[in-house]
Amino acid sequence: MKRDFRFLITTLLFALSASFPLFTGQGGAGALHAENYPYRSDFLWITNPNHSDWLYKTGEKATVEVQLYKYGVAVTTDINYEIAPDMLEATSKGSVKMKDGKVNIPIGTRKTPGFLDLKLTANVDGMKTSHHVKVGFDVENIQPFTKMPSDFTQFWQQTVAEARKTPISFTRELAKEYCTDKIDCWLVKVKIDNSHSMYGYLTMPKNVQKGKHPVVLCPPGAGIKTIKEPLRHRYYAEEGMIRFEIEIHGLDPRWSDSDFKAVSSAFGSKENGYLVNNISSREFYYMRHVYAGMVRCIDFLTSLPEWDGVNVAVQGGSQGGALALITAGLDPRVTLCVANHPALTDMAAYSEKGRTGGYPHFNRNPAGILTPQVIKVLEYYDVINFCRQIKCPVRMTWGYNDSTCPPTTSYAAWNVLSCPKEPFVTPINEHWTSETMERQHMEWIKAKLK
């Protein structure tokens, strides 16, 4: 990754994020419409690290130039700041006087690979405003906490074999409201094992032909919710691909929002309580059938007579990015993988002092969930160990300012990938991707088809 390339991306995204309000996460964990510069805000923060790519060597000191504007006019005010390792408690705090909208803040360095987060707040004319910026140190050497169990492969082979004892079956209903003059869309329910099913919207080109089309599986971000925008990625089908955008809980996406909220509330622990369901048991953890279900969804896609018999892609963001990487590691039929800021990555890292862990940030659970038993179970479910198995080409994107799926854990996953891989790093991004970036994912897949 060349520094000038990343600087170009940073500059471009800054310009776009300051001008357009419609950047959204792809069904991401915990952030539906996160923006770096809130739409119609009175304030604009600009943070410029003294390295244009926001990256440093360990021991190298970083400084950030901070600018603040109200209604586009530079302000003179006190800035309160905290400096913290990525996702951890602040190690230093202070206050500086900003004059004419600008001040330089030294944030120091790290002795070990990772990120520092500069958190900023100001009170201007009785209104509070805040911002933050993360910079990385020796990021190519960030290594995961998660260890590989000796029977990892055996466990998952057995899990998939058990699921496949249930013959693949599905129902398919034309979703007329999502059909266009170029594509057709079906609501599909796939039986993934003896106890579970998954719903999804299947889109195909109107002129679909037998044996001619790549298939793309798109797993969802975290939460218990409907598939809100089945046509957001319709360009996959318009470009000749068969795309299957799924949910993972066996819930009909046509349900009302109140129905989904009721089910989500039943799990407890906010919206993603399923991620702690039976977490002390390797065999009965909730996500076991979800991971196996990804393979079963590919069983379904590759059973379609329209599949070209070769190309199988997986693509998703946040929890969906995690499931894309997991599927690529589980299923050798996957030929291409695209993952945005993956969740479920190095989840147990918080159990070691000074370590940054990934979403869903089990260190925040008041029950003290990261017990030795849970840490051992998570080794079988962490993205890190699936990344160690991936052979197909991977395109992965992440932002440094993300505090949902932090850059530390994205690098931990990236650095263990030994397959062909291409990064798309956007430093300023929090937990979102632009429509342009999403379209580029499809173009990357299209260019890589066999």
Short mmCIF file of C-alpha atoms in Angstrom, two decimals:
data_model
loop_
_atom_site.label_atom_id
_atom_site.label_comp_id
_atom_site.label_asym_id
_atom_site.label_seq_id
_atom_site.Cartn_x
_atom_site.Cartn_y
_atom_site.Cartn_z
CA MET A 1 0.00 0.00 0.00
CA LYS A 2 1.76 3.16 -1.14
CA ARG A 3 1.50 6.29 0.96
CA ASP A 4 0.66 8.56 -1.97
CA PHE A 5 -2.26 6.28 -2.92
CA ARG A 6 -3.71 6.41 0.55
CA PHE A 7 -3.27 10.15 0.74
CA LEU A 8 -5.24 10.48 -2.50
CA ILE A 9 -8.04 8.32 -1.10
CA THR A 10 -8.08 10.34 2.13
CA THR A 11 -8.28 13.65 0.29
CA LEU A 12 -11.01 12.41 -2.02
CA LEU A 13 -13.13 11.00 0.77
CA PHE A 14 -12.73 14.13 2.85
CA ALA A 15 -14.08 16.19 -0.03
CA LEU A 16 -16.96 13.80 -0.56
CA SER A 17 -17.85 13.42 3.11
CA ALA A 18 -17.95 17.18 3.59
CA SER A 19 -20.22 17.62 0.59
CA PHE A 20 -22.62 14.68 0.59
CA PRO A 21 -24.78 13.31 3.44
CA LEU A 22 -25.63 9.95 1.95
CA PHE A 23 -22.71 7.75 2.98
CA THR A 24 -24.06 4.74 4.85
CA GLY A 25 -22.73 1.55 6.31
CA GLN A 26 -23.68 -1.69 4.58
CA GLY A 27 -26.00 -3.02 7.25
CA GLY A 28 -23.12 -2.50 9.64
CA ALA A 29 -22.92 -3.47 13.27
CA GLY A 30 -24.27 -0.71 15.46
CA ALA A 31 -24.22 2.15 12.93
CA LEU A 32 -26.85 2.57 10.25
CA HIS A 33 -26.03 6.09 9.08
CA ALA A 34 -22.66 7.05 10.58
CA GLU A 35 -21.08 10.15 9.00
CA ASN A 36 -17.77 11.85 9.66
CA TYR A 37 -19.31 15.28 9.19
CA PRO A 38 -22.99 15.24 10.27
CA TYR A 39 -25.43 16.46 7.67
CA ARG A 40 -26.49 20.07 8.26
CA SER A 41 -24.19 20.44 11.26
CA ASP A 42 -23.17 23.94 12.37
CA PHE A 43 -19.62 22.67 12.90
CA LEU A 44 -16.84 21.29 10.74
CA TRP A 45 -13.75 19.65 12.22
CA ILE A 46 -10.65 19.02 10.14
CA THR A 47 -7.84 16.88 11.55
CA ASN A 48 -4.54 16.63 9.69
CA PRO A 49 -1.91 14.24 11.10
CA ASN A 50 1.64 15.31 10.23
CA HIS A 51 2.00 12.11 8.19
CA SER A 52 -0.32 12.29 5.20
CA ASP A 53 -1.18 8.59 5.37
CA TRP A 54 -1.82 8.76 9.17
CA LEU A 55 0.80 6.04 9.73
CA TYR A 56 3.98 6.05 11.84
CA LYS A 57 6.69 3.74 13.09
CA THR A 58 6.64 2.70 16.74
CA GLY A 59 8.57 5.26 18.75
CA GLU A 60 7.87 7.97 16.17
CA LYS A 61 5.93 10.91 17.60
CA ALA A 62 2.71 12.06 15.93
CA THR A 63 1.17 15.52 15.86
CA VAL A 64 -2.29 16.42 14.64
CA GLU A 65 -3.30 19.82 13.34
CA VAL A 66 -6.88 20.45 14.45
CA GLN A 67 -9.18 22.96 12.78
CA LEU A 68 -12.71 23.88 13.84
CA TYR A 69 -15.26 26.01 11.99
CA LYS A 70 -18.73 27.20 12.87
CA TYR A 71 -20.86 28.16 9.89
CA GLY A 72 -17.61 27.97 7.92
CA VAL A 73 -15.93 30.61 10.09
CA ALA A 74 -12.80 29.74 12.10
CA VAL A 75 -13.42 29.80 15.87
CA THR A 76 -11.28 30.73 18.89
CA THR A 77 -12.07 28.40 21.78
CA ASP A 78 -10.68 25.88 24.25
CA ILE A 79 -10.32 22.33 22.97
CA ASN A 80 -10.44 19.49 25.46
CA TYR A 81 -8.76 16.31 24.34
CA GLU A 82 -8.08 12.73 25.39
CA ILE A 83 -5.51 10.36 23.91
CA ALA A 84 -6.22 6.63 24.14
CA PRO A 85 -5.09 3.36 22.61
CA ASP A 86 -7.71 2.17 20.11
CA MET A 87 -10.98 1.42 21.99
CA LEU A 88 -9.29 1.55 25.43
CA GLU A 89 -9.22 3.98 28.35
CA ALA A 90 -7.51 7.34 27.92
CA THR A 91 -3.86 7.50 28.91
CA SER A 92 -3.65 11.30 28.88
CA LYS A 93 -5.95 14.31 28.86
CA GLY A 94 -5.51 18.00 28.35
CA SER A 95 -6.82 21.31 27.06
CA VAL A 96 -5.43 23.72 24.48
CA LYS A 97 -6.45 27.12 23.20
CA MET A 98 -7.52 27.17 19.58
CA LYS A 99 -6.88 30.51 17.89
CA ASP A 100 -8.44 31.41 14.56
CA GLY A 101 -9.75 27.86 14.23
CA LYS A 102 -6.42 26.04 14.36
CA VAL A 103 -4.08 24.34 16.85
CA ASN A 104 -1.44 21.57 16.82
CA ILE A 105 -1.77 18.75 19.38
CA PRO A 106 1.16 16.36 20.00
CA ILE A 107 -0.27 12.91 20.70
CA GLY A 108 2.94 11.01 21.32
CA THR A 109 3.69 7.50 20.14
CA ARG A 110 3.27 3.80 20.82
CA LYS A 111 5.90 1.26 21.82
CA THR A 112 3.88 -1.55 20.26
CA PRO A 113 2.00 -1.83 16.93
CA GLY A 114 -1.51 -0.37 17.05
CA PHE A 115 -3.53 2.85 16.94
CA LEU A 116 -3.91 5.95 19.10
CA ASP A 117 -7.24 7.80 19.17
CA LEU A 118 -7.29 11.57 19.67
CA LYS A 119 -10.74 12.53 21.01
CA LEU A 120 -11.74 16.19 20.81
CA THR A 121 -14.54 18.25 22.37
CA ALA A 122 -15.33 21.95 22.37
CA ASN A 123 -18.06 24.22 23.66
CA VAL A 124 -18.79 27.05 21.25
CA ASP A 125 -21.50 29.58 22.09
CA GLY A 126 -23.11 27.11 24.46
CA MET A 127 -23.10 24.28 21.92
CA LYS A 128 -20.99 21.16 22.43
CA THR A 129 -19.27 19.56 19.46
CA SER A 130 -16.88 16.64 19.25
CA HIS A 131 -14.69 14.73 16.83
CA HIS A 132 -11.85 12.20 16.83
CA VAL A 133 -9.02 10.88 14.68
CA LYS A 134 -6.97 7.67 14.89
CA VAL A 135 -3.41 7.22 13.69
CA GLY A 136 -1.52 3.95 13.36
CA PHE A 137 1.91 2.75 14.41
CA ASP A 138 3.79 -0.10 12.71
CA VAL A 139 0.44 -1.43 11.51
CA GLU A 140 1.92 -4.12 9.26
CA ASN A 141 3.11 -5.84 12.43
CA ILE A 142 -0.21 -5.89 14.29
CA GLN A 143 -0.74 -9.54 15.21
CA PRO A 144 -3.90 -11.15 16.61
CA PHE A 145 -4.44 -12.47 20.11
CA THR A 146 -6.59 -15.35 18.85
CA LYS A 147 -4.96 -18.78 18.74
CA MET A 148 -5.76 -21.63 16.34
CA PRO A 149 -7.26 -24.77 17.96
CA SER A 150 -5.68 -28.02 16.79
CA ASP A 151 -9.09 -29.47 15.84
CA PHE A 152 -10.48 -26.31 14.20
CA THR A 153 -10.78 -27.80 10.71
CA GLN A 154 -12.22 -31.06 12.02
CA PHE A 155 -14.85 -29.25 14.08
CA TRP A 156 -16.12 -27.24 11.12
CA GLN A 157 -16.03 -30.14 8.69
CA GLN A 158 -18.18 -32.09 11.12
CA THR A 159 -20.52 -29.13 11.62
CA VAL A 160 -21.10 -28.70 7.88
CA ALA A 161 -21.53 -32.46 7.41
CA GLU A 162 -24.21 -32.51 10.10
CA ALA A 163 -26.07 -29.63 8.44
CA ARG A 164 -25.92 -31.39 5.09
CA LYS A 165 -27.76 -34.38 6.49
CA THR A 166 -30.81 -32.22 5.75
CA PRO A 167 -31.28 -32.20 1.97
CA ILE A 168 -31.15 -28.74 0.44
CA SER A 169 -34.63 -27.36 -0.14
CA PHE A 170 -36.12 -23.93 -0.66
CA THR A 171 -39.23 -21.97 -1.50
CA ARG A 172 -39.18 -19.16 -4.03
CA GLU A 173 -41.75 -16.40 -4.46
CA LEU A 174 -41.54 -13.59 -7.03
CA ALA A 175 -41.08 -10.24 -5.25
CA LYS A 176 -42.77 -8.06 -7.85
CA GLU A 177 -42.11 -4.88 -5.87
CA TYR A 178 -38.38 -5.35 -6.45
CA CYS A 179 -38.44 -6.39 -10.09
CA THR A 180 -37.36 -3.88 -12.72
CA ASP A 181 -37.13 -3.79 -16.49
CA LYS A 182 -33.64 -5.33 -16.18
CA ILE A 183 -33.82 -7.75 -13.26
CA ASP A 184 -36.14 -10.15 -11.49
CA CYS A 185 -36.22 -10.60 -7.73
CA TRP A 186 -37.47 -13.51 -5.64
CA LEU A 187 -37.97 -13.93 -1.92
CA VAL A 188 -36.31 -17.26 -1.09
CA LYS A 189 -36.43 -19.35 2.09
CA VAL A 190 -33.61 -21.92 2.32
CA LYS A 191 -33.68 -24.86 4.72
CA ILE A 192 -30.13 -24.99 6.08
CA ASP A 193 -30.41 -27.87 8.58
CA ASN A 194 -33.02 -29.82 10.49
CA SER A 195 -33.91 -26.84 12.72
CA HIS A 196 -33.10 -23.63 10.86
CA SER A 197 -33.88 -21.70 7.71
CA MET A 198 -32.68 -18.41 6.23
CA TYR A 199 -34.52 -15.91 4.04
CA GLY A 200 -33.01 -13.85 1.28
CA TYR A 201 -33.75 -11.83 -1.83
CA LEU A 202 -32.42 -13.45 -4.97
CA THR A 203 -31.84 -11.12 -7.93
CA MET A 204 -31.14 -12.26 -11.50
CA PRO A 205 -30.92 -10.58 -14.88
CA LYS A 206 -34.11 -10.69 -16.96
CA ASN A 207 -32.33 -12.56 -19.72
CA VAL A 208 -30.95 -15.21 -17.35
CA GLN A 209 -29.47 -18.24 -19.14
CA LYS A 210 -28.65 -21.74 -18.02
CA GLY A 211 -25.03 -22.24 -16.98
CA LYS A 212 -23.96 -18.64 -17.64
CA HIS A 213 -23.97 -16.63 -14.40
CA PRO A 214 -21.62 -16.15 -11.42
CA VAL A 215 -23.27 -16.28 -7.98
CA VAL A 216 -22.71 -13.80 -5.14
CA LEU A 217 -23.72 -14.42 -1.52
CA CYS A 218 -24.24 -11.29 0.60
CA PRO A 219 -24.60 -11.92 4.37
CA PRO A 220 -25.99 -9.16 6.62
CA GLY A 221 -24.63 -6.75 9.17
CA ALA A 222 -25.35 -7.35 12.84
CA GLY A 223 -28.79 -7.15 14.35
CA ILE A 224 -32.20 -8.71 14.06
CA LYS A 225 -33.83 -6.69 11.30
CA THR A 226 -35.34 -6.82 7.87
CA ILE A 227 -33.52 -6.63 4.53
CA LYS A 228 -34.34 -2.99 3.92
CA GLU A 229 -32.90 -2.25 0.49
CA PRO A 230 -33.04 -5.30 -1.80
CA LEU A 231 -32.44 -3.09 -4.83
CA ARG A 232 -29.47 -1.14 -3.43
CA HIS A 233 -27.04 -3.49 -5.19
CA ARG A 234 -29.18 -4.28 -8.23
CA TYR A 235 -26.19 -3.56 -10.48
CA TYR A 236 -24.87 -7.06 -9.71
CA ALA A 237 -27.81 -8.58 -11.56
CA GLU A 238 -27.69 -5.86 -14.20
CA GLU A 239 -24.09 -6.93 -14.86
CA GLY A 240 -25.07 -10.58 -15.27
CA MET A 241 -24.59 -11.95 -11.76
CA ILE A 242 -26.98 -13.83 -9.50
CA ARG A 243 -26.96 -12.20 -6.06
CA PHE A 244 -28.46 -13.59 -2.84
CA GLU A 245 -28.81 -11.05 -0.01
CA ILE A 246 -29.78 -12.87 3.15
CA GLU A 247 -30.75 -12.58 6.80
CA ILE A 248 -29.50 -15.15 9.31
CA HIS A 249 -32.27 -15.62 11.87
CA GLY A 250 -34.98 -17.36 9.85
CA LEU A 251 -37.29 -14.33 10.00
CA ASP A 252 -39.43 -13.23 7.07
CA PRO A 253 -38.13 -9.81 5.92
CA ARG A 254 -41.71 -8.77 5.17
CA TRP A 255 -42.44 -8.58 8.89
CA SER A 256 -43.07 -5.14 10.38
CA ASP A 257 -40.37 -3.24 12.22
CA SER A 258 -42.26 -3.77 15.47
CA ASP A 259 -42.18 -7.55 14.94
CA PHE A 260 -38.42 -7.47 14.46
CA LYS A 261 -38.01 -5.24 17.50
CA ALA A 262 -39.99 -7.68 19.61
CA VAL A 263 -37.82 -10.61 18.55
CA SER A 264 -34.65 -8.59 19.09
CA SER A 265 -35.79 -7.57 22.57
CA ALA A 266 -36.42 -11.21 23.45
CA PHE A 267 -32.71 -11.91 23.06
CA GLY A 268 -31.80 -9.17 25.54
CA SER A 269 -28.42 -7.44 25.70
CA LYS A 270 -29.47 -4.72 23.30
CA GLU A 271 -29.94 -5.52 19.61
CA ASN A 272 -27.30 -8.23 19.23
CA GLY A 273 -28.02 -10.49 22.19
CA TYR A 274 -27.79 -13.52 19.92
CA LEU A 275 -24.02 -13.01 19.84
CA VAL A 276 -23.82 -14.10 23.50
CA ASN A 277 -26.44 -16.87 23.21
CA ASN A 278 -24.83 -20.09 24.55
CA ILE A 279 -21.39 -18.55 24.11
CA SER A 280 -19.88 -20.88 26.72
CA SER A 281 -20.56 -23.92 24.54
CA ARG A 282 -18.62 -24.66 21.37
CA GLU A 283 -21.39 -27.04 20.21
CA PHE A 284 -24.42 -24.90 21.09
CA TYR A 285 -23.23 -21.33 20.48
CA TYR A 286 -25.81 -19.47 18.38
CA MET A 287 -23.40 -18.65 15.59
CA ARG A 288 -22.60 -22.31 14.85
CA HIS A 289 -25.66 -22.81 12.67
CA VAL A 290 -25.15 -19.34 11.17
CA TYR A 291 -21.66 -20.18 9.91
CA ALA A 292 -22.82 -23.56 8.59
CA GLY A 293 -25.76 -21.73 7.02
CA MET A 294 -23.39 -19.72 4.86
CA VAL A 295 -22.14 -22.95 3.27
CA ARG A 296 -25.71 -24.16 2.87
CA CYS A 297 -26.64 -20.93 1.09
CA ILE A 298 -23.81 -21.63 -1.34
CA ASP A 299 -25.17 -25.16 -1.70
CA PHE A 300 -28.42 -23.52 -2.76
CA LEU A 301 -26.78 -21.05 -5.16
CA THR A 302 -24.64 -23.70 -6.83
CA SER A 303 -27.72 -25.89 -7.29
CA LEU A 304 -29.30 -23.28 -9.55
CA PRO A 305 -29.18 -24.31 -13.22
CA GLU A 306 -28.22 -20.73 -14.14
CA TRP A 307 -24.93 -20.84 -12.18
CA ASP A 308 -21.87 -20.86 -14.46
CA GLY A 309 -20.33 -23.78 -12.58
CA VAL A 310 -17.17 -21.84 -11.57
CA ASN A 311 -17.56 -18.44 -9.93
CA VAL A 312 -18.76 -18.10 -6.33
CA ALA A 313 -18.25 -14.73 -4.60
CA VAL A 314 -19.07 -13.59 -1.06
CA GLN A 315 -19.43 -9.93 -0.18
CA GLY A 316 -20.51 -8.03 2.93
CA GLY A 317 -19.79 -5.36 5.52
CA SER A 318 -19.30 -5.43 9.31
CA GLN A 319 -20.89 -8.68 10.51
CA GLY A 320 -21.49 -9.34 6.82
CA GLY A 321 -17.80 -8.75 6.15
CA ALA A 322 -16.98 -11.20 8.91
CA LEU A 323 -19.34 -13.80 7.46
CA ALA A 324 -17.85 -13.25 3.99
CA LEU A 325 -14.35 -14.03 5.29
CA ILE A 326 -15.65 -16.93 7.37
CA THR A 327 -17.41 -18.42 4.35
CA ALA A 328 -14.29 -18.04 2.22
CA GLY A 329 -12.33 -19.88 4.89
CA LEU A 330 -14.97 -22.59 5.29
CA ASP A 331 -15.94 -23.34 1.72
CA PRO A 332 -13.31 -24.06 -0.96
CA ARG A 333 -15.90 -23.34 -3.67
CA VAL A 334 -15.59 -19.61 -2.92
CA THR A 335 -13.48 -18.03 -5.64
CA LEU A 336 -13.65 -14.35 -4.57
CA CYS A 337 -14.23 -12.53 -1.28
CA VAL A 338 -14.98 -8.85 -0.53
CA ALA A 339 -15.15 -7.69 3.10
CA ASN A 340 -15.75 -4.22 4.53
CA HIS A 341 -14.48 -3.53 8.10
CA PRO A 342 -15.14 -7.06 9.41
CA ALA A 343 -16.72 -7.59 12.82
CA LEU A 344 -16.22 -10.74 14.98
CA THR A 345 -12.46 -10.27 14.65
CA ASP A 346 -10.01 -10.93 17.51
CA MET A 347 -12.98 -10.78 19.87
CA ALA A 348 -11.17 -12.12 22.94
CA ALA A 349 -8.18 -9.78 22.63
CA TYR A 350 -9.57 -7.54 25.38
CA SER A 351 -8.77 -10.29 27.90
CA GLU A 352 -5.10 -9.32 27.64
CA LYS A 353 -4.30 -5.96 29.25
CA GLY A 354 -3.65 -3.22 26.71
CA ARG A 355 -5.14 -5.20 23.82
CA THR A 356 -7.81 -3.91 21.44
CA GLY A 357 -10.58 -6.36 20.58
CA GLY A 358 -13.25 -6.45 17.93
CA TYR A 359 -17.00 -6.09 17.72
CA PRO A 360 -19.18 -6.98 19.65
CA HIS A 361 -16.72 -5.74 22.32
CA PHE A 362 -17.38 -8.37 24.95
CA ASN A 363 -15.27 -6.41 27.45
CA ARG A 364 -18.24 -4.07 27.85
CA ASN A 365 -20.56 -6.86 28.95
CA PRO A 366 -21.32 -6.31 32.67
CA ALA A 367 -21.42 -10.07 33.26
CA GLY A 368 -17.65 -10.36 32.74
CA ILE A 369 -18.18 -12.61 29.78
CA LEU A 370 -14.57 -13.16 28.70
CA THR A 371 -13.94 -16.18 30.92
CA PRO A 372 -11.27 -18.77 30.02
CA GLN A 373 -14.04 -21.05 28.74
CA VAL A 374 -15.53 -18.36 26.50
CA ILE A 375 -12.09 -17.40 25.19
CA LYS A 376 -11.55 -21.02 24.17
CA VAL A 377 -14.96 -21.20 22.45
CA LEU A 378 -14.33 -17.96 20.56
CA GLU A 379 -11.23 -19.49 18.96
CA TYR A 380 -13.60 -21.62 16.87
CA TYR A 381 -15.72 -18.62 15.81
CA ASP A 382 -13.26 -15.78 15.36
CA VAL A 383 -12.68 -14.34 11.88
CA ILE A 384 -8.92 -14.56 12.48
CA ASN A 385 -8.84 -18.35 12.28
CA PHE A 386 -10.97 -18.44 9.14
CA CYS A 387 -8.66 -15.89 7.52
CA ARG A 388 -5.84 -18.33 8.14
CA GLN A 389 -7.66 -20.83 5.89
CA ILE A 390 -8.56 -18.59 2.93
CA LYS A 391 -7.03 -19.42 -0.45
CA CYS A 392 -9.10 -17.29 -2.86
CA PRO A 393 -8.38 -13.60 -3.67
CA VAL A 394 -9.67 -11.13 -1.07
CA ARG A 395 -10.49 -7.43 -1.38
CA MET A 396 -10.79 -5.82 2.03
CA THR A 397 -11.61 -2.26 3.01
CA TRP A 398 -11.50 -0.48 6.35
CA GLY A 399 -11.21 3.00 7.85
CA TYR A 400 -9.04 4.19 10.70
CA ASN A 401 -11.72 6.25 12.46
CA ASP A 402 -14.01 3.23 12.87
CA SER A 403 -14.93 2.64 16.52
CA THR A 404 -17.40 -0.14 15.79
CA CYS A 405 -15.00 -2.47 14.01
CA PRO A 406 -11.68 -0.83 14.92
CA PRO A 407 -8.72 -0.64 12.54
CA THR A 408 -6.56 -2.62 14.96
CA THR A 409 -8.64 -5.75 14.42
CA SER A 410 -8.96 -5.14 10.68
CA TYR A 411 -5.17 -5.13 10.46
CA ALA A 412 -5.01 -8.23 12.65
CA ALA A 413 -7.15 -10.04 10.08
CA TRP A 414 -5.36 -8.51 7.09
CA ASN A 415 -1.93 -9.44 8.36
CA VAL A 416 -2.75 -13.15 8.72
CA LEU A 417 -4.19 -13.48 5.21
CA SER A 418 -1.74 -15.46 3.05
CA CYS A 419 -3.99 -15.53 -0.02
CA PRO A 420 -3.84 -13.01 -2.90
CA LYS A 421 -5.19 -9.81 -1.36
CA GLU A 422 -5.93 -6.22 -2.29
CA PRO A 423 -6.53 -3.43 0.28
CA PHE A 424 -8.76 -0.40 -0.05
CA VAL A 425 -7.89 1.71 2.98
CA THR A 426 -9.89 4.91 3.60
CA PRO A 427 -8.40 6.50 6.75
CA ILE A 428 -11.15 9.04 7.40
CA ASN A 429 -13.97 6.48 7.28
CA GLU A 430 -15.85 5.57 10.38
CA HIS A 431 -18.28 2.65 10.12
CA TRP A 432 -19.55 3.28 6.62
CA THR A 433 -18.86 2.84 2.94
CA SER A 434 -19.93 5.10 0.09
CA GLU A 435 -22.09 4.03 -2.81
CA THR A 436 -19.04 4.50 -5.03
CA MET A 437 -17.03 2.07 -2.92
CA GLU A 438 -19.86 -0.46 -2.98
CA ARG A 439 -20.03 -0.25 -6.76
CA GLN A 440 -16.25 -0.71 -6.96
CA HIS A 441 -16.60 -3.97 -5.04
CA MET A 442 -18.83 -5.30 -7.80
CA GLU A 443 -16.42 -4.07 -10.46
CA TRP A 444 -13.56 -5.86 -8.67
CA ILE A 445 -15.54 -9.10 -8.61
CA LYS A 446 -16.49 -8.70 -12.27
CA ALA A 447 -12.86 -8.12 -13.26
CA LYS A 448 -11.73 -11.25 -11.38
CA LEU A 449 -14.28 -13.70 -12.80
CA LYS A 450 -12.85 -16.82 -14.39
#
